Tab-separated table of C-alpha atoms in Angstrom:
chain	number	residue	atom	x	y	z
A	503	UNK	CA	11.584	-2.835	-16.542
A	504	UNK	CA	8.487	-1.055	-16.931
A	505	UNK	CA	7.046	-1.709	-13.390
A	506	UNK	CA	7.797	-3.409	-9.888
A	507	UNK	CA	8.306	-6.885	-10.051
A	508	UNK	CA	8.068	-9.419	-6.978
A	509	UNK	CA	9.280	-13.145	-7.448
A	510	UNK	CA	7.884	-15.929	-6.971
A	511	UNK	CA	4.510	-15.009	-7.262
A	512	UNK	CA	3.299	-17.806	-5.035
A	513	UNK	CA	5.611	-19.331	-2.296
A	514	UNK	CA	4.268	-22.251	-0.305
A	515	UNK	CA	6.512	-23.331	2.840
A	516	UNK	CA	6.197	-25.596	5.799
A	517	UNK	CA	6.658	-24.190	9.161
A	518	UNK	CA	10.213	-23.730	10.031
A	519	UNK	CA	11.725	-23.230	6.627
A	520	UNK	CA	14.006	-20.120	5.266
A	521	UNK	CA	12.061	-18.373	2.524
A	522	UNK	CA	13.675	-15.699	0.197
A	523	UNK	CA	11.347	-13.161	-1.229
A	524	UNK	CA	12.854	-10.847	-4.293
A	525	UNK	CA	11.593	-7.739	-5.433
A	526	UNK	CA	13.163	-5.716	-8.839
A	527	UNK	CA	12.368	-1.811	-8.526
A	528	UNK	CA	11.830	0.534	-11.135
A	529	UNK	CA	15.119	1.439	-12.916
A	530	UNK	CA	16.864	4.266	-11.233
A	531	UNK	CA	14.214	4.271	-8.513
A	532	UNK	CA	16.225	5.022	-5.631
A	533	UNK	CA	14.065	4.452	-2.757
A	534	UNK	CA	12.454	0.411	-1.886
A	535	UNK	CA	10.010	-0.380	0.424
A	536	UNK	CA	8.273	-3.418	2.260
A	537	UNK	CA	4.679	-4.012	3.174
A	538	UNK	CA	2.888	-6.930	4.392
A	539	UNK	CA	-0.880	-7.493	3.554
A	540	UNK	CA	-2.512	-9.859	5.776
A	541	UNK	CA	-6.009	-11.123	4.921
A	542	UNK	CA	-8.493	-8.427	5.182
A	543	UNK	CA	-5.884	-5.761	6.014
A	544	UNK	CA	-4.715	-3.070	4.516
A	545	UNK	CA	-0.560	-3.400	3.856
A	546	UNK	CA	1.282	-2.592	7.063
A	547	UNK	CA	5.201	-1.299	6.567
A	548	UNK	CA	7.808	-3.568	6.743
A	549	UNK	CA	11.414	-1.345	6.051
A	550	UNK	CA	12.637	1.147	3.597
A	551	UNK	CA	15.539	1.593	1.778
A	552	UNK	CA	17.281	4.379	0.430
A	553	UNK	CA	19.629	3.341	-1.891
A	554	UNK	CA	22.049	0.464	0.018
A	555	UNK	CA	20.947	1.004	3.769
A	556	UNK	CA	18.102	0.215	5.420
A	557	UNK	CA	16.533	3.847	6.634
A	558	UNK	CA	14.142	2.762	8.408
A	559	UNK	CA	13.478	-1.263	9.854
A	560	UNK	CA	10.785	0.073	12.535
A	561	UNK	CA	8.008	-2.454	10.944
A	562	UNK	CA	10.059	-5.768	11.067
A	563	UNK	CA	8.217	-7.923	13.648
A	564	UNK	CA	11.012	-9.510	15.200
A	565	UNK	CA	14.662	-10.982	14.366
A	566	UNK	CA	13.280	-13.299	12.027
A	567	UNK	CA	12.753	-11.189	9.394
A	568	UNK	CA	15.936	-9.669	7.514
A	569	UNK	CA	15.978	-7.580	4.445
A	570	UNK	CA	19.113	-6.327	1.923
A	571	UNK	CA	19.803	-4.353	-1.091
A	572	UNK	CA	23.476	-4.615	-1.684
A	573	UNK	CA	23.527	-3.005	-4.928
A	574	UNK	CA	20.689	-0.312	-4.483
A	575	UNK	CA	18.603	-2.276	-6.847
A	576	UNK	CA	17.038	-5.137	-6.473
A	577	UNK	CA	16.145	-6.147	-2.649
A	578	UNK	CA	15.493	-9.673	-0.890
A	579	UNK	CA	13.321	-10.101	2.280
A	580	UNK	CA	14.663	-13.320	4.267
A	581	UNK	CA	12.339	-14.858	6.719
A	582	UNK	CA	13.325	-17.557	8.798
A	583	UNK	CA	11.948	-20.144	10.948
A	584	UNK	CA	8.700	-19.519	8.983
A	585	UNK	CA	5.998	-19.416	11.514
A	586	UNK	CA	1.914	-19.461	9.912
A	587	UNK	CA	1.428	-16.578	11.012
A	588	UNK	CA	3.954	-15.273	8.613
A	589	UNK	CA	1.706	-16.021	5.857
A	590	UNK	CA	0.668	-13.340	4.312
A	591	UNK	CA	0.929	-11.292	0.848
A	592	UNK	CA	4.665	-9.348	0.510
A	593	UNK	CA	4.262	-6.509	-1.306
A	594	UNK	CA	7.620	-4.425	-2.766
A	595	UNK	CA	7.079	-0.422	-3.670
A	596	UNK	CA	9.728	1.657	-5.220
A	597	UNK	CA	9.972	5.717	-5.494
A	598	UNK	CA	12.070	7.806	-6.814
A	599	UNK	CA	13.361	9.597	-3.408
A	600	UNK	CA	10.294	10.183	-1.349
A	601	UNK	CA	8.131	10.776	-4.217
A	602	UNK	CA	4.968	8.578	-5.111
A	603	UNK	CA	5.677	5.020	-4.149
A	604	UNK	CA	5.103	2.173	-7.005
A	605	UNK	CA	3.642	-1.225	-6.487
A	606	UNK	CA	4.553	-4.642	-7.266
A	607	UNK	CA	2.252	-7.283	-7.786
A	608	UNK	CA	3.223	-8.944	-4.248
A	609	UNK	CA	4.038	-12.305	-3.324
A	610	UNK	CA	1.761	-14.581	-1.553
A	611	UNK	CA	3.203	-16.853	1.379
A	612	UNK	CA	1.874	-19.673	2.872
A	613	UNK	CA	3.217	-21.490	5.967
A	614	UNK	CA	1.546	-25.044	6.293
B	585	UNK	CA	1.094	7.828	15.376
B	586	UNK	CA	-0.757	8.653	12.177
B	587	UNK	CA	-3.644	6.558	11.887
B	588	UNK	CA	-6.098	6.079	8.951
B	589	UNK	CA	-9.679	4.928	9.561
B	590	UNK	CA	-11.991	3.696	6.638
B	591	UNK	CA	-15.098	2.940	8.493
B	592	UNK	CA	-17.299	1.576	5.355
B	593	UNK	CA	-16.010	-2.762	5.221
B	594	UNK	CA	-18.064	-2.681	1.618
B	595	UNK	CA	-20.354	-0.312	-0.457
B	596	UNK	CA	-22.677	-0.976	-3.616
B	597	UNK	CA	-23.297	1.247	-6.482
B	598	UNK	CA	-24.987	0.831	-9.839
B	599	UNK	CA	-23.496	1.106	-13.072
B	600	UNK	CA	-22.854	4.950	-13.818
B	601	UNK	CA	-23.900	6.106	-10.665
B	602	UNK	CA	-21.818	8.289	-8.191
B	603	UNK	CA	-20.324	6.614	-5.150
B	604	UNK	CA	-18.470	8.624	-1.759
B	605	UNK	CA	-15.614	6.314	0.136
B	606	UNK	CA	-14.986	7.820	3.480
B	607	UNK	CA	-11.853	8.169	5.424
B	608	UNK	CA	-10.952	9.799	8.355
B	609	UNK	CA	-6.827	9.917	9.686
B	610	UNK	CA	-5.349	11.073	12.659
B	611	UNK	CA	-1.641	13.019	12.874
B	612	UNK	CA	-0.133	15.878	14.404
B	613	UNK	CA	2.093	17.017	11.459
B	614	UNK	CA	0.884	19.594	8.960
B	615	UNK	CA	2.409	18.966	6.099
B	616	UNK	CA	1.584	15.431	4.868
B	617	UNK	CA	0.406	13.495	1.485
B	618	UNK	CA	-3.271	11.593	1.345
B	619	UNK	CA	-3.860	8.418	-1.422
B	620	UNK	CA	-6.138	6.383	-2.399
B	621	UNK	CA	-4.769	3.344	-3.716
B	622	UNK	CA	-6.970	1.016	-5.910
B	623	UNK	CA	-6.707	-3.060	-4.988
B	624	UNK	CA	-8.012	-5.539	-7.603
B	625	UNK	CA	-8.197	-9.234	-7.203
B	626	UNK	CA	-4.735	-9.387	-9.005
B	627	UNK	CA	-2.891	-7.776	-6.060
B	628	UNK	CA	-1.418	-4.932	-7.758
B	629	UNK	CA	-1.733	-1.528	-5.740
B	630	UNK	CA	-2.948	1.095	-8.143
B	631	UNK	CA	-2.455	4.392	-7.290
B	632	UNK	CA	-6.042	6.527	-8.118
B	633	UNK	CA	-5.278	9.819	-6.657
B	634	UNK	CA	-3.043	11.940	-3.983
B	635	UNK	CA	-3.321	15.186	-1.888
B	636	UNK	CA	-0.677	17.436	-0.813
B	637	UNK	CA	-2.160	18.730	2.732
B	638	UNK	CA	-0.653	22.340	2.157
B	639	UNK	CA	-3.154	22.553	-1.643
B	640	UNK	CA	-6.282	23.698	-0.299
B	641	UNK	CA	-7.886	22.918	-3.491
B	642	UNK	CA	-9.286	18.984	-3.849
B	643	UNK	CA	-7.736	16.651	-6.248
B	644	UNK	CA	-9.283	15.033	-9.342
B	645	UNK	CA	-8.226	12.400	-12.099
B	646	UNK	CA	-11.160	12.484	-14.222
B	647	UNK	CA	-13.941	10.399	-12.921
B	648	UNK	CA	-12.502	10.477	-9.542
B	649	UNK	CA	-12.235	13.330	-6.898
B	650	UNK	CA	-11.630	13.760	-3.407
B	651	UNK	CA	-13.182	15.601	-0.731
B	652	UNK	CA	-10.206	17.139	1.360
B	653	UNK	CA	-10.983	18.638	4.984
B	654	UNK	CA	-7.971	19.444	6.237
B	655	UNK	CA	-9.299	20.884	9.812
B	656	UNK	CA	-11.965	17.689	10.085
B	657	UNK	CA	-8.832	15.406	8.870
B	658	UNK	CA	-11.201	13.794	6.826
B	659	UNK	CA	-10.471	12.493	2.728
B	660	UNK	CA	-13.262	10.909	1.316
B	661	UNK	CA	-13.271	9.561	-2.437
B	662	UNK	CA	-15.759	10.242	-5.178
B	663	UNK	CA	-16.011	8.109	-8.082
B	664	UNK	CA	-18.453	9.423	-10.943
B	665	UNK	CA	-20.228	7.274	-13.285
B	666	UNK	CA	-19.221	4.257	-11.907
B	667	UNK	CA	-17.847	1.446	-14.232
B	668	UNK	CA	-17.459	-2.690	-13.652
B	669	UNK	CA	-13.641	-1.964	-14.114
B	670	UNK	CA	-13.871	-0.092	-10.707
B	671	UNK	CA	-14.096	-2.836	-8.676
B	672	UNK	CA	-11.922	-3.337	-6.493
B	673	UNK	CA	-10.781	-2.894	-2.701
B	674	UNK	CA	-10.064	1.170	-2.229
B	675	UNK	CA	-7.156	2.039	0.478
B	676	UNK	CA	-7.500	5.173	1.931
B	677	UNK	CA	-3.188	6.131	3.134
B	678	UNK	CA	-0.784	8.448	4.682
B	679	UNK	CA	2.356	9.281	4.076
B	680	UNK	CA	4.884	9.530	6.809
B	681	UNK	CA	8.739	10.790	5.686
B	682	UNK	CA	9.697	7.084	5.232
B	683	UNK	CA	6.534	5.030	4.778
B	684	UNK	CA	2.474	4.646	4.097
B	685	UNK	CA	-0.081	4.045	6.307
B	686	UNK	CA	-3.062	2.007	5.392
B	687	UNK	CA	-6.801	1.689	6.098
B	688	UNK	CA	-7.949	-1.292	6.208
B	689	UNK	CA	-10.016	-0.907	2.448
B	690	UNK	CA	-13.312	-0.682	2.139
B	691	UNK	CA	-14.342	-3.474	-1.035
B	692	UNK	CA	-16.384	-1.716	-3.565
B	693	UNK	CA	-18.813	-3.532	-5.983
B	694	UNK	CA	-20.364	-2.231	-9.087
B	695	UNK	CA	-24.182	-3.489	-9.738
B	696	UNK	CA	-24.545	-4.065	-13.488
């Protein structure tokens, strides 16, 4: 595709639940990141991804939070045991290598 | 740790007039990259403009420039002849090898 895309757009939850987040890079974008965007804040790193394997997992708060990219495309963050303070807007950037990174237009999740 | 500091929460500027975002950052590398990233309401990061540390000479993308200190560590963000389109919240970031570092935005209104 032309950009970054995140799905769903919106994700509503109740506390406790799994939640599956999805994020498509741009085509032969080789790098992936995650970023969370709590209100008022700027995005805070999550993980990155070059190609299959996770580089670099220093942002993930704690064990809840998982992330893969099996393919080297398209990447899933799982949280679960959804706590409220997970909710939050996911945002997904892509680069080719370490060059400029590439936004999607985020998911926001809520945990009622 | 890198840190980035955007010390203005919100700023004002009539239509067509010329508006300064400041932003200070911390780090004890020398060879780095500086953004500004662009926020509207629809989530979507928007990159505006980046600085290689090592250029002495400041960036521009037409109606927007940056003031790059290198020795002050200080990147502030000009925007001439300000338009309604421009508003938005404006992230000040640092890139690290694997990841960006974030202000925490200063929100930017245009007056008509």
């Amino acid at each position: 595709g032309a950009g970054v895309s995140q799905t769903p757009s919106n994700k509503v939850t109740e506390k406790g639940k799994y939640v599956e987040l999805r994020c498509d890079p741009i085509s032969g974008h080789t790098a992936l990141y995650w970023y969370r965007q709590s209100l008022g804040q700027g995005p805070e790193f999550l993980i990155y991804f070059q190609g299959t394997g996770a580089a670099d997992d220093s942002g993930l708060p704690n064990d809840r939070f998982f992330a893969v990219r099996p393919e080297g495309s398209v990447s899933t963050l799982k949280i679960q045991r959804t706590e409220r303070g997970d909710s939050a807007v996911y945002l997904c950037a892509s680069s080719l290598n370490s060059g400029t990174q590439y936004f999607g237009p985020g998911t926001r999740l809520t945990v009622l | 740790a890198q840190t980035v500091t955007q010390s203005q929460p919100e700023m004002s500027v009539q239509e067509a007039e010329t508006v300064t975002l400041s932003c200070t950052y911390d780090t004890s590398e020398s060879d780095y990259y500086l953004f500004w990233y662009k926020q509207p309401p629809s989530r979507q990061m928007i990159l505006v403009i980046r600085q290689e540390a090592y250029k002495q000479q400041n960036a521009t993308e037409n109606r927007f420039s940056v003031n790059f200190q290198k020795a002050a560590k200080s990147f502030s963000l000009k925007i001439s002849d300000s338009q309604l389109g421009d508003a938005a919240m404006y992230f000040c970031a640092y890139r690290s090898p694997s990841k960006i570092i974030f202000g925490k935005g200063t929100r930017l209104h245009i007056l008509p």
